[in-house]
Amino acid sequence: MCRWLAYIGEPLRPSTIVLDATHSIVAQSLDSPLGAETVNGDGFGFGWYASGAAATAEPALFHSIEPAWNDQNLRELTRAIESPLFFTHVRAAAGPPIQQTNCHPFRYENWMFMHNGAISGWRDLKRDLTLAIDPGLYPNVLGTTDSEVLFHLALTLGLRDDPIAAVGRAIRMVESVGHEHDVRFPWQGTVAVSDGSTLWAFRYSSQGRTRSLFHSTDIPTLREMYPDQERLAAFGDHARVVVSEPLNDLPGVFVEVPESTAVVLDVDGYRHESFLGD
């Protein structure tokens, strides 16, 4: 459906991976070998937490309905700023219209969210799931995507207190409502969410055949593996990337996230946790 990338670590010019990687997210927008759709040209989004004197709790967003490969503003922006945590998402629309309010990532206060996948039978499930959103949060739903509804369901169900449990409860609600409407496999997707200091990524589908997801190996290990790779000097020791597809072809640089898994990335590194497994 889409492709996405999330970075956490030392402040970095996003263009280093958004534009300059061998298989950058912009390159994947035009050619995505592991994606459900090869081309992801129905808009894109870039969200980032500022660093230094410009730092605020709330992330900034840039959305466009242009294809990512054709947007000069994305190139200018990602080369001009530095950020310790940013999201990039390229969209292949699966039904909801192509408009800026349907471009990921989505934001609420200091939280940022994006999704690759779909809620099956969305037209039948949409009303029940939307009405389950806390009325105080509903005015923040600006678009028409299933992904934005899931984000606000997770906020309703405790995202700010326990992200893993809240995303799990939101997906279980999707599955429950889906089964009530005779949808066999209601949920499919990978999700990224952040509060500005920690990054959580999820891989899960009702069918157990989820869209691909990878995270990078730690930088000190990569320097030992590839001492001649000058590009690694651009990254600090705590730099981590989670991405729908690997950004290069070097063996061991990217590790596939297992099915039914949550990945937690923060200043202490990263860890895997079981997520909605049987």
PDB file of C-alpha atoms in Angstrom:
ATOM      1  CA  MET A   1       0.000   0.000   0.000  1.00  0.00           C
ATOM      2  CA  CYS A   2       2.752   2.466   1.001  1.00  0.00           C
ATOM      3  CA  ARG A   3       6.376   2.634   2.124  1.00  0.00           C
ATOM      4  CA  TRP A   4       7.776   4.389   5.189  1.00  0.00           C
ATOM      5  CA  LEU A   5      10.964   5.195   7.045  1.00  0.00           C
ATOM      6  CA  ALA A   6      11.610   6.280  10.630  1.00  0.00           C
ATOM      7  CA  TYR A   7      14.923   7.512  12.057  1.00  0.00           C
ATOM      8  CA  ILE A   8      16.013   8.015  15.669  1.00  0.00           C
ATOM      9  CA  GLY A   9      19.465   8.935  16.970  1.00  0.00           C
ATOM     10  CA  GLU A  10      21.898  11.793  16.855  1.00  0.00           C
ATOM     11  CA  PRO A  11      20.632  14.819  14.866  1.00  0.00           C
ATOM     12  CA  LEU A  12      20.995  14.038  11.185  1.00  0.00           C
ATOM     13  CA  ARG A  13      20.229  15.771   7.915  1.00  0.00           C
ATOM     14  CA  PRO A  14      17.266  13.672   6.737  1.00  0.00           C
ATOM     15  CA  SER A  15      18.448  13.834   3.121  1.00  0.00           C
ATOM     16  CA  THR A  16      21.239  11.418   4.140  1.00  0.00           C
ATOM     17  CA  ILE A  17      18.741   8.553   4.074  1.00  0.00           C
ATOM     18  CA  VAL A  18      15.587  10.072   2.566  1.00  0.00           C
ATOM     19  CA  LEU A  19      17.399  11.029  -0.650  1.00  0.00           C
ATOM     20  CA  ASP A  20      20.976   9.748  -0.711  1.00  0.00           C
ATOM     21  CA  ALA A  21      20.709   6.076   0.271  1.00  0.00           C
ATOM     22  CA  THR A  22      21.065   3.525  -2.531  1.00  0.00           C
ATOM     23  CA  HIS A  23      17.422   2.484  -2.126  1.00  0.00           C
ATOM     24  CA  SER A  24      16.166   5.657  -0.477  1.00  0.00           C
ATOM     25  CA  ILE A  25      12.522   6.131   0.439  1.00  0.00           C
ATOM     26  CA  VAL A  26      12.234   8.510  -2.537  1.00  0.00           C
ATOM     27  CA  ALA A  27      13.670   5.804  -4.798  1.00  0.00           C
ATOM     28  CA  GLN A  28      11.186   3.335  -3.283  1.00  0.00           C
ATOM     29  CA  SER A  29       8.330   5.691  -4.173  1.00  0.00           C
ATOM     30  CA  LEU A  30       9.167   5.012  -7.824  1.00  0.00           C
ATOM     31  CA  ASP A  31      10.269   1.371  -7.551  1.00  0.00           C
ATOM     32  CA  SER A  32       9.372  -0.735  -4.499  1.00  0.00           C
ATOM     33  CA  PRO A  33      10.339  -4.387  -5.099  1.00  0.00           C
ATOM     34  CA  LEU A  34       8.923  -5.652  -1.765  1.00  0.00           C
ATOM     35  CA  GLY A  35       5.762  -3.547  -1.800  1.00  0.00           C
ATOM     36  CA  ALA A  36       2.222  -4.556  -2.628  1.00  0.00           C
ATOM     37  CA  GLU A  37       2.425  -1.810  -5.268  1.00  0.00           C
ATOM     38  CA  THR A  38       5.635  -1.091  -7.159  1.00  0.00           C
ATOM     39  CA  VAL A  39       4.931   2.644  -7.458  1.00  0.00           C
ATOM     40  CA  ASN A  40       3.944   4.827  -4.498  1.00  0.00           C
ATOM     41  CA  GLY A  41       3.195   8.128  -6.182  1.00  0.00           C
ATOM     42  CA  ASP A  42      -0.028   9.317  -4.518  1.00  0.00           C
ATOM     43  CA  GLY A  43       1.555  11.921  -2.285  1.00  0.00           C
ATOM     44  CA  PHE A  44       3.988  11.787   0.609  1.00  0.00           C
ATOM     45  CA  GLY A  45       4.660  13.195   4.035  1.00  0.00           C
ATOM     46  CA  PHE A  46       7.670  14.171   6.096  1.00  0.00           C
ATOM     47  CA  GLY A  47       7.454  14.775   9.840  1.00  0.00           C
ATOM     48  CA  TRP A  48      10.279  15.771  12.168  1.00  0.00           C
ATOM     49  CA  TYR A  49      11.158  16.845  15.679  1.00  0.00           C
ATOM     50  CA  ALA A  50      13.451  19.853  15.590  1.00  0.00           C
ATOM     51  CA  SER A  51      16.803  19.947  17.378  1.00  0.00           C
ATOM     52  CA  GLY A  52      18.837  22.675  19.056  1.00  0.00           C
ATOM     53  CA  ALA A  53      17.339  26.115  19.624  1.00  0.00           C
ATOM     54  CA  ALA A  54      14.372  25.266  17.375  1.00  0.00           C
ATOM     55  CA  ALA A  55      13.363  22.198  19.413  1.00  0.00           C
ATOM     56  CA  THR A  56       9.721  21.945  20.493  1.00  0.00           C
ATOM     57  CA  ALA A  57       7.644  19.078  21.827  1.00  0.00           C
ATOM     58  CA  GLU A  58       5.352  19.112  18.795  1.00  0.00           C
ATOM     59  CA  PRO A  59       6.688  17.712  15.522  1.00  0.00           C
ATOM     60  CA  ALA A  60       6.509  19.681  12.283  1.00  0.00           C
ATOM     61  CA  LEU A  61       4.823  18.236   9.196  1.00  0.00           C
ATOM     62  CA  PHE A  62       5.179  18.673   5.450  1.00  0.00           C
ATOM     63  CA  HIS A  63       2.579  16.979   3.231  1.00  0.00           C
ATOM     64  CA  SER A  64       2.219  17.030  -0.536  1.00  0.00           C
ATOM     65  CA  ILE A  65       0.049  15.261  -3.115  1.00  0.00           C
ATOM     66  CA  GLU A  66       2.968  15.360  -5.559  1.00  0.00           C
ATOM     67  CA  PRO A  67       4.991  12.177  -6.080  1.00  0.00           C
ATOM     68  CA  ALA A  68       7.994  12.234  -3.753  1.00  0.00           C
ATOM     69  CA  TRP A  69      10.398  11.783  -6.664  1.00  0.00           C
ATOM     70  CA  ASN A  70       9.077  14.974  -8.274  1.00  0.00           C
ATOM     71  CA  ASP A  71       8.998  17.363  -5.321  1.00  0.00           C
ATOM     72  CA  GLN A  72      11.860  19.827  -5.108  1.00  0.00           C
ATOM     73  CA  ASN A  73      10.623  21.195  -1.776  1.00  0.00           C
ATOM     74  CA  LEU A  74      11.249  17.826  -0.115  1.00  0.00           C
ATOM     75  CA  ARG A  75      14.832  17.919  -1.347  1.00  0.00           C
ATOM     76  CA  GLU A  76      15.370  21.458  -0.117  1.00  0.00           C
ATOM     77  CA  LEU A  77      13.802  20.782   3.290  1.00  0.00           C
ATOM     78  CA  THR A  78      15.596  17.522   4.067  1.00  0.00           C
ATOM     79  CA  ARG A  79      18.950  19.043   3.136  1.00  0.00           C
ATOM     80  CA  ALA A  80      18.426  22.198   5.205  1.00  0.00           C
ATOM     81  CA  ILE A  81      17.406  20.837   8.619  1.00  0.00           C
ATOM     82  CA  GLU A  82      18.800  18.439  11.202  1.00  0.00           C
ATOM     83  CA  SER A  83      16.583  16.222  13.322  1.00  0.00           C
ATOM     84  CA  PRO A  84      17.088  13.488  15.941  1.00  0.00           C
ATOM     85  CA  LEU A  85      13.809  11.787  15.007  1.00  0.00           C
ATOM     86  CA  PHE A  86      11.876  11.943  11.752  1.00  0.00           C
ATOM     87  CA  PHE A  87       9.287  10.026   9.711  1.00  0.00           C
ATOM     88  CA  THR A  88       8.895   9.821   5.926  1.00  0.00           C
ATOM     89  CA  HIS A  89       5.963   8.148   4.172  1.00  0.00           C
ATOM     90  CA  VAL A  90       5.200   7.647   0.462  1.00  0.00           C
ATOM     91  CA  ARG A  91       1.614   6.762  -0.377  1.00  0.00           C
ATOM     92  CA  ALA A  92      -0.161   4.429  -2.767  1.00  0.00           C
ATOM     93  CA  ALA A  93      -3.822   5.309  -2.256  1.00  0.00           C
ATOM     94  CA  ALA A  94      -6.033   2.279  -1.625  1.00  0.00           C
ATOM     95  CA  GLY A  95      -9.371   4.065  -1.788  1.00  0.00           C
ATOM     96  CA  PRO A  96      -9.397   7.304   0.230  1.00  0.00           C
ATOM     97  CA  PRO A  97      -8.784  10.272  -2.098  1.00  0.00           C
ATOM     98  CA  ILE A  98      -5.441  11.866  -2.863  1.00  0.00           C
ATOM     99  CA  GLN A  99      -5.355  14.965  -0.668  1.00  0.00           C
ATOM    100  CA  GLN A 100      -2.936  16.466   1.832  1.00  0.00           C
ATOM    101  CA  THR A 101      -5.050  15.533   4.862  1.00  0.00           C
ATOM    102  CA  ASN A 102      -4.756  11.863   3.856  1.00  0.00           C
ATOM    103  CA  CYS A 103      -0.951  11.945   3.716  1.00  0.00           C
ATOM    104  CA  HIS A 104       0.990  10.409   6.600  1.00  0.00           C
ATOM    105  CA  PRO A 105       2.421  10.986   9.140  1.00  0.00           C
ATOM    106  CA  PHE A 106      -0.417  12.177  11.356  1.00  0.00           C
ATOM    107  CA  ARG A 107       0.123  14.290  14.460  1.00  0.00           C
ATOM    108  CA  TYR A 108      -1.527  14.892  17.819  1.00  0.00           C
ATOM    109  CA  GLU A 109       0.321  17.130  20.293  1.00  0.00           C
ATOM    110  CA  ASN A 110       3.788  15.552  20.629  1.00  0.00           C
ATOM    111  CA  TRP A 111       2.754  12.270  18.982  1.00  0.00           C
ATOM    112  CA  MET A 112       3.389  11.212  15.402  1.00  0.00           C
ATOM    113  CA  PHE A 113       1.973   8.163  13.587  1.00  0.00           C
ATOM    114  CA  MET A 114       2.147   6.442  10.193  1.00  0.00           C
ATOM    115  CA  HIS A 115       0.947   3.140   8.718  1.00  0.00           C
ATOM    116  CA  ASN A 116       1.549   0.875   5.731  1.00  0.00           C
ATOM    117  CA  GLY A 117      -1.368  -1.465   5.113  1.00  0.00           C
ATOM    118  CA  ALA A 118      -5.148  -1.360   5.277  1.00  0.00           C
ATOM    119  CA  ILE A 119      -8.267  -2.187   7.238  1.00  0.00           C
ATOM    120  CA  SER A 120     -10.154  -4.667   5.063  1.00  0.00           C
ATOM    121  CA  GLY A 121     -13.811  -3.895   4.520  1.00  0.00           C
ATOM    122  CA  TRP A 122     -13.168  -0.284   5.544  1.00  0.00           C
ATOM    123  CA  ARG A 123     -16.385   1.069   4.044  1.00  0.00           C
ATOM    124  CA  ASP A 124     -18.427  -1.260   6.276  1.00  0.00           C
ATOM    125  CA  LEU A 125     -16.279  -0.798   9.393  1.00  0.00           C
ATOM    126  CA  LYS A 126     -15.690   2.938   9.108  1.00  0.00           C
ATOM    127  CA  ARG A 127     -18.759   4.148  11.010  1.00  0.00           C
ATOM    128  CA  ASP A 128     -18.373   1.831  14.013  1.00  0.00           C
ATOM    129  CA  LEU A 129     -14.650   2.514  14.387  1.00  0.00           C
ATOM    130  CA  THR A 130     -14.974   6.269  13.945  1.00  0.00           C
ATOM    131  CA  LEU A 131     -17.714   6.464  16.575  1.00  0.00           C
ATOM    132  CA  ALA A 132     -15.391   4.677  19.025  1.00  0.00           C
ATOM    133  CA  ILE A 133     -12.991   7.649  18.997  1.00  0.00           C
ATOM    134  CA  ASP A 134     -13.100   9.864  22.090  1.00  0.00           C
ATOM    135  CA  PRO A 135     -15.333  12.866  21.197  1.00  0.00           C
ATOM    136  CA  GLY A 136     -12.621  15.196  22.464  1.00  0.00           C
ATOM    137  CA  LEU A 137     -10.171  13.754  19.929  1.00  0.00           C
ATOM    138  CA  TYR A 138     -12.532  13.538  16.976  1.00  0.00           C
ATOM    139  CA  PRO A 139     -12.053  17.169  15.766  1.00  0.00           C
ATOM    140  CA  ASN A 140      -8.396  16.311  15.122  1.00  0.00           C
ATOM    141  CA  VAL A 141      -9.403  13.734  12.477  1.00  0.00           C
ATOM    142  CA  LEU A 142      -8.897  15.828   9.343  1.00  0.00           C
ATOM    143  CA  GLY A 143      -8.780  13.226   6.557  1.00  0.00           C
ATOM    144  CA  THR A 144     -10.670  10.119   5.458  1.00  0.00           C
ATOM    145  CA  THR A 145      -8.157   7.280   5.876  1.00  0.00           C
ATOM    146  CA  ASP A 146      -8.449   4.156   7.979  1.00  0.00           C
ATOM    147  CA  SER A 147      -4.917   4.888   9.258  1.00  0.00           C
ATOM    148  CA  GLU A 148      -5.890   8.211  10.836  1.00  0.00           C
ATOM    149  CA  VAL A 149      -8.873   6.584  12.527  1.00  0.00           C
ATOM    150  CA  LEU A 150      -6.604   3.870  13.948  1.00  0.00           C
ATOM    151  CA  PHE A 151      -4.255   6.530  15.330  1.00  0.00           C
ATOM    152  CA  HIS A 152      -7.109   8.253  17.154  1.00  0.00           C
ATOM    153  CA  LEU A 153      -8.468   4.938  18.380  1.00  0.00           C
ATOM    154  CA  ALA A 154      -5.036   4.232  19.879  1.00  0.00           C
ATOM    155  CA  LEU A 155      -5.043   7.692  21.501  1.00  0.00           C
ATOM    156  CA  THR A 156      -8.525   6.955  22.866  1.00  0.00           C
ATOM    157  CA  LEU A 157      -7.334   3.619  24.249  1.00  0.00           C
ATOM    158  CA  GLY A 158      -4.285   4.898  26.117  1.00  0.00           C
ATOM    159  CA  LEU A 159      -1.489   5.564  23.627  1.00  0.00           C
ATOM    160  CA  ARG A 160      -0.008   8.309  25.802  1.00  0.00           C
ATOM    161  CA  ASP A 161       0.354   5.923  28.766  1.00  0.00           C
ATOM    162  CA  ASP A 162       1.298   2.612  27.127  1.00  0.00           C
ATOM    163  CA  PRO A 163       1.842   2.716  23.341  1.00  0.00           C
ATOM    164  CA  ILE A 164       2.255  -1.030  22.816  1.00  0.00           C
ATOM    165  CA  ALA A 165      -0.880  -1.921  24.763  1.00  0.00           C
ATOM    166  CA  ALA A 166      -2.898   0.899  23.172  1.00  0.00           C
ATOM    167  CA  VAL A 167      -1.979   0.035  19.579  1.00  0.00           C
ATOM    168  CA  GLY A 168      -2.777  -3.580  20.419  1.00  0.00           C
ATOM    169  CA  ARG A 169      -6.196  -2.656  21.813  1.00  0.00           C
ATOM    170  CA  ALA A 170      -6.959  -0.519  18.738  1.00  0.00           C
ATOM    171  CA  ILE A 171      -6.076  -3.356  16.352  1.00  0.00           C
ATOM    172  CA  ARG A 172      -8.086  -5.858  18.391  1.00  0.00           C
ATOM    173  CA  MET A 173     -11.052  -3.499  18.128  1.00  0.00           C
ATOM    174  CA  VAL A 174     -10.597  -3.403  14.354  1.00  0.00           C
ATOM    175  CA  GLU A 175     -10.547  -7.199  14.289  1.00  0.00           C
ATOM    176  CA  SER A 176     -13.620  -7.488  16.504  1.00  0.00           C
ATOM    177  CA  VAL A 177     -15.674  -5.035  14.430  1.00  0.00           C
ATOM    178  CA  GLY A 178     -14.395  -6.661  11.246  1.00  0.00           C
ATOM    179  CA  HIS A 179     -15.519 -10.103  12.357  1.00  0.00           C
ATOM    180  CA  GLU A 180     -18.948  -8.689  13.195  1.00  0.00           C
ATOM    181  CA  HIS A 181     -19.134  -7.622   9.547  1.00  0.00           C
ATOM    182  CA  ASP A 182     -17.884 -11.006   8.269  1.00  0.00           C
ATOM    183  CA  VAL A 183     -14.437  -9.713   7.328  1.00  0.00           C
ATOM    184  CA  ARG A 184     -12.107 -12.679   7.769  1.00  0.00           C
ATOM    185  CA  PHE A 185      -8.782 -10.803   8.009  1.00  0.00           C
ATOM    186  CA  PRO A 186      -9.575  -7.221   9.044  1.00  0.00           C
ATOM    187  CA  TRP A 187      -6.105  -5.859   9.826  1.00  0.00           C
ATOM    188  CA  GLN A 188      -2.921  -5.637   7.755  1.00  0.00           C
ATOM    189  CA  GLY A 189       0.059  -3.462   8.302  1.00  0.00           C
ATOM    190  CA  THR A 190       3.145  -2.005   9.853  1.00  0.00           C
ATOM    191  CA  VAL A 191       2.906   1.030  12.118  1.00  0.00           C
ATOM    192  CA  ALA A 192       5.354   3.605  13.479  1.00  0.00           C
ATOM    193  CA  VAL A 193       4.550   5.904  16.387  1.00  0.00           C
ATOM    194  CA  SER A 194       6.664   8.293  18.469  1.00  0.00           C
ATOM    195  CA  ASP A 195       6.345  10.746  21.339  1.00  0.00           C
ATOM    196  CA  GLY A 196       9.511  12.583  20.320  1.00  0.00           C
ATOM    197  CA  SER A 197      11.952  10.586  22.450  1.00  0.00           C
ATOM    198  CA  THR A 198      11.063   6.924  21.807  1.00  0.00           C
ATOM    199  CA  LEU A 199      10.112   5.191  18.574  1.00  0.00           C
ATOM    200  CA  TRP A 200       7.765   2.198  18.493  1.00  0.00           C
ATOM    201  CA  ALA A 201       7.294   0.121  15.342  1.00  0.00           C
ATOM    202  CA  PHE A 202       4.799  -2.724  14.879  1.00  0.00           C
ATOM    203  CA  ARG A 203       4.423  -5.561  12.408  1.00  0.00           C
ATOM    204  CA  TYR A 204       1.168  -7.511  12.540  1.00  0.00           C
ATOM    205  CA  SER A 205      -1.696  -8.742  10.355  1.00  0.00           C
ATOM    206  CA  SER A 206      -4.785 -10.815  11.079  1.00  0.00           C
ATOM    207  CA  GLN A 207      -3.654 -13.312   8.436  1.00  0.00           C
ATOM    208  CA  GLY A 208      -0.072 -13.522   9.689  1.00  0.00           C
ATOM    209  CA  ARG A 209       1.276 -12.311   6.327  1.00  0.00           C
ATOM    210  CA  THR A 210       2.283  -8.755   7.074  1.00  0.00           C
ATOM    211  CA  ARG A 211       3.922  -6.137   4.865  1.00  0.00           C
ATOM    212  CA  SER A 212       7.726  -6.161   5.161  1.00  0.00           C
ATOM    213  CA  LEU A 213       9.573  -4.268   7.914  1.00  0.00           C
ATOM    214  CA  PHE A 214      13.277  -3.985   8.768  1.00  0.00           C
ATOM    215  CA  HIS A 215      15.483  -2.167  11.253  1.00  0.00           C
ATOM    216  CA  SER A 216      19.159  -1.324  10.939  1.00  0.00           C
ATOM    217  CA  THR A 217      21.974  -3.026  12.832  1.00  0.00           C
ATOM    218  CA  ASP A 218      23.728  -0.781  15.366  1.00  0.00           C
ATOM    219  CA  ILE A 219      26.338   1.537  13.905  1.00  0.00           C
ATOM    220  CA  PRO A 220      29.372   0.341  15.955  1.00  0.00           C
ATOM    221  CA  THR A 221      28.759  -3.202  14.690  1.00  0.00           C
ATOM    222  CA  LEU A 222      28.382  -1.967  11.115  1.00  0.00           C
ATOM    223  CA  ARG A 223      31.691  -0.097  11.352  1.00  0.00           C
ATOM    224  CA  GLU A 224      33.378  -3.345  12.346  1.00  0.00           C
ATOM    225  CA  MET A 225      31.642  -5.224   9.529  1.00  0.00           C
ATOM    226  CA  TYR A 226      32.386  -2.599   6.872  1.00  0.00           C
ATOM    227  CA  PRO A 227      35.467  -0.573   7.905  1.00  0.00           C
ATOM    228  CA  ASP A 228      35.869   0.820   4.378  1.00  0.00           C
ATOM    229  CA  GLN A 229      32.331   2.222   4.143  1.00  0.00           C
ATOM    230  CA  GLU A 230      32.947   5.978   4.400  1.00  0.00           C
ATOM    231  CA  ARG A 231      29.210   6.637   4.427  1.00  0.00           C
ATOM    232  CA  LEU A 232      28.958   5.266   7.974  1.00  0.00           C
ATOM    233  CA  ALA A 233      30.858   8.314   9.241  1.00  0.00           C
ATOM    234  CA  ALA A 234      27.677  10.356   8.696  1.00  0.00           C
ATOM    235  CA  PHE A 235      25.911   8.465  11.508  1.00  0.00           C
ATOM    236  CA  GLY A 236      26.331   8.652  15.269  1.00  0.00           C
ATOM    237  CA  ASP A 237      26.683   5.559  17.420  1.00  0.00           C
ATOM    238  CA  HIS A 238      22.997   5.658  18.411  1.00  0.00           C
ATOM    239  CA  ALA A 239      21.533   6.069  14.924  1.00  0.00           C
ATOM    240  CA  ARG A 240      18.744   3.626  14.089  1.00  0.00           C
ATOM    241  CA  VAL A 241      16.450   3.305  11.083  1.00  0.00           C
ATOM    242  CA  VAL A 242      13.207   1.347  10.735  1.00  0.00           C
ATOM    243  CA  VAL A 243      12.036   1.022   7.151  1.00  0.00           C
ATOM    244  CA  SER A 244       9.640  -0.903   4.934  1.00  0.00           C
ATOM    245  CA  GLU A 245      12.513  -2.034   2.714  1.00  0.00           C
ATOM    246  CA  PRO A 246      16.307  -2.065   3.188  1.00  0.00           C
ATOM    247  CA  LEU A 247      18.067   1.104   2.048  1.00  0.00           C
ATOM    248  CA  ASN A 248      21.043  -0.762   0.583  1.00  0.00           C
ATOM    249  CA  ASP A 249      22.132  -4.254  -0.486  1.00  0.00           C
ATOM    250  CA  LEU A 250      24.947  -4.807   2.042  1.00  0.00           C
ATOM    251  CA  PRO A 251      24.426  -8.087   3.922  1.00  0.00           C
ATOM    252  CA  GLY A 252      23.651  -7.726   7.633  1.00  0.00           C
ATOM    253  CA  VAL A 253      22.909  -3.997   7.592  1.00  0.00           C
ATOM    254  CA  PHE A 254      19.147  -4.492   7.903  1.00  0.00           C
ATOM    255  CA  VAL A 255      17.364  -7.104  10.009  1.00  0.00           C
ATOM    256  CA  GLU A 256      13.812  -8.209   9.243  1.00  0.00           C
ATOM    257  CA  VAL A 257      11.330  -7.593  12.053  1.00  0.00           C
ATOM    258  CA  PRO A 258       9.461 -10.859  12.801  1.00  0.00           C
ATOM    259  CA  GLU A 259       5.709 -11.227  12.472  1.00  0.00           C
ATOM    260  CA  SER A 260       3.640 -10.124  15.487  1.00  0.00           C
ATOM    261  CA  THR A 261       6.461  -8.013  16.889  1.00  0.00           C
ATOM    262  CA  ALA A 262       6.846  -4.551  18.377  1.00  0.00           C
ATOM    263  CA  VAL A 263      10.253  -2.863  18.131  1.00  0.00           C
ATOM    264  CA  VAL A 264      11.172  -0.258  20.748  1.00  0.00           C
ATOM    265  CA  LEU A 265      14.004   2.176  19.953  1.00  0.00           C
ATOM    266  CA  ASP A 266      15.298   4.761  22.415  1.00  0.00           C
ATOM    267  CA  VAL A 267      18.557   6.065  23.899  1.00  0.00           C
ATOM    268  CA  ASP A 268      19.324   2.587  25.249  1.00  0.00           C
ATOM    269  CA  GLY A 269      19.200   0.940  21.828  1.00  0.00           C
ATOM    270  CA  TYR A 270      16.447  -1.329  20.561  1.00  0.00           C
ATOM    271  CA  ARG A 271      14.520  -4.377  21.668  1.00  0.00           C
ATOM    272  CA  HIS A 272      11.802  -6.659  20.335  1.00  0.00           C
ATOM    273  CA  GLU A 273       8.590  -7.529  22.156  1.00  0.00           C
ATOM    274  CA  SER A 274       5.884 -10.020  21.222  1.00  0.00           C
ATOM    275  CA  PHE A 275       2.853  -8.191  19.859  1.00  0.00           C
ATOM    276  CA  LEU A 276      -0.617  -9.732  19.575  1.00  0.00           C
ATOM    277  CA  GLY A 277       0.874 -13.187  19.110  1.00  0.00           C
ATOM    278  CA  ASP A 278      -1.215 -16.278  19.793  1.00  0.00           C
TER     279      ASP A 278
END
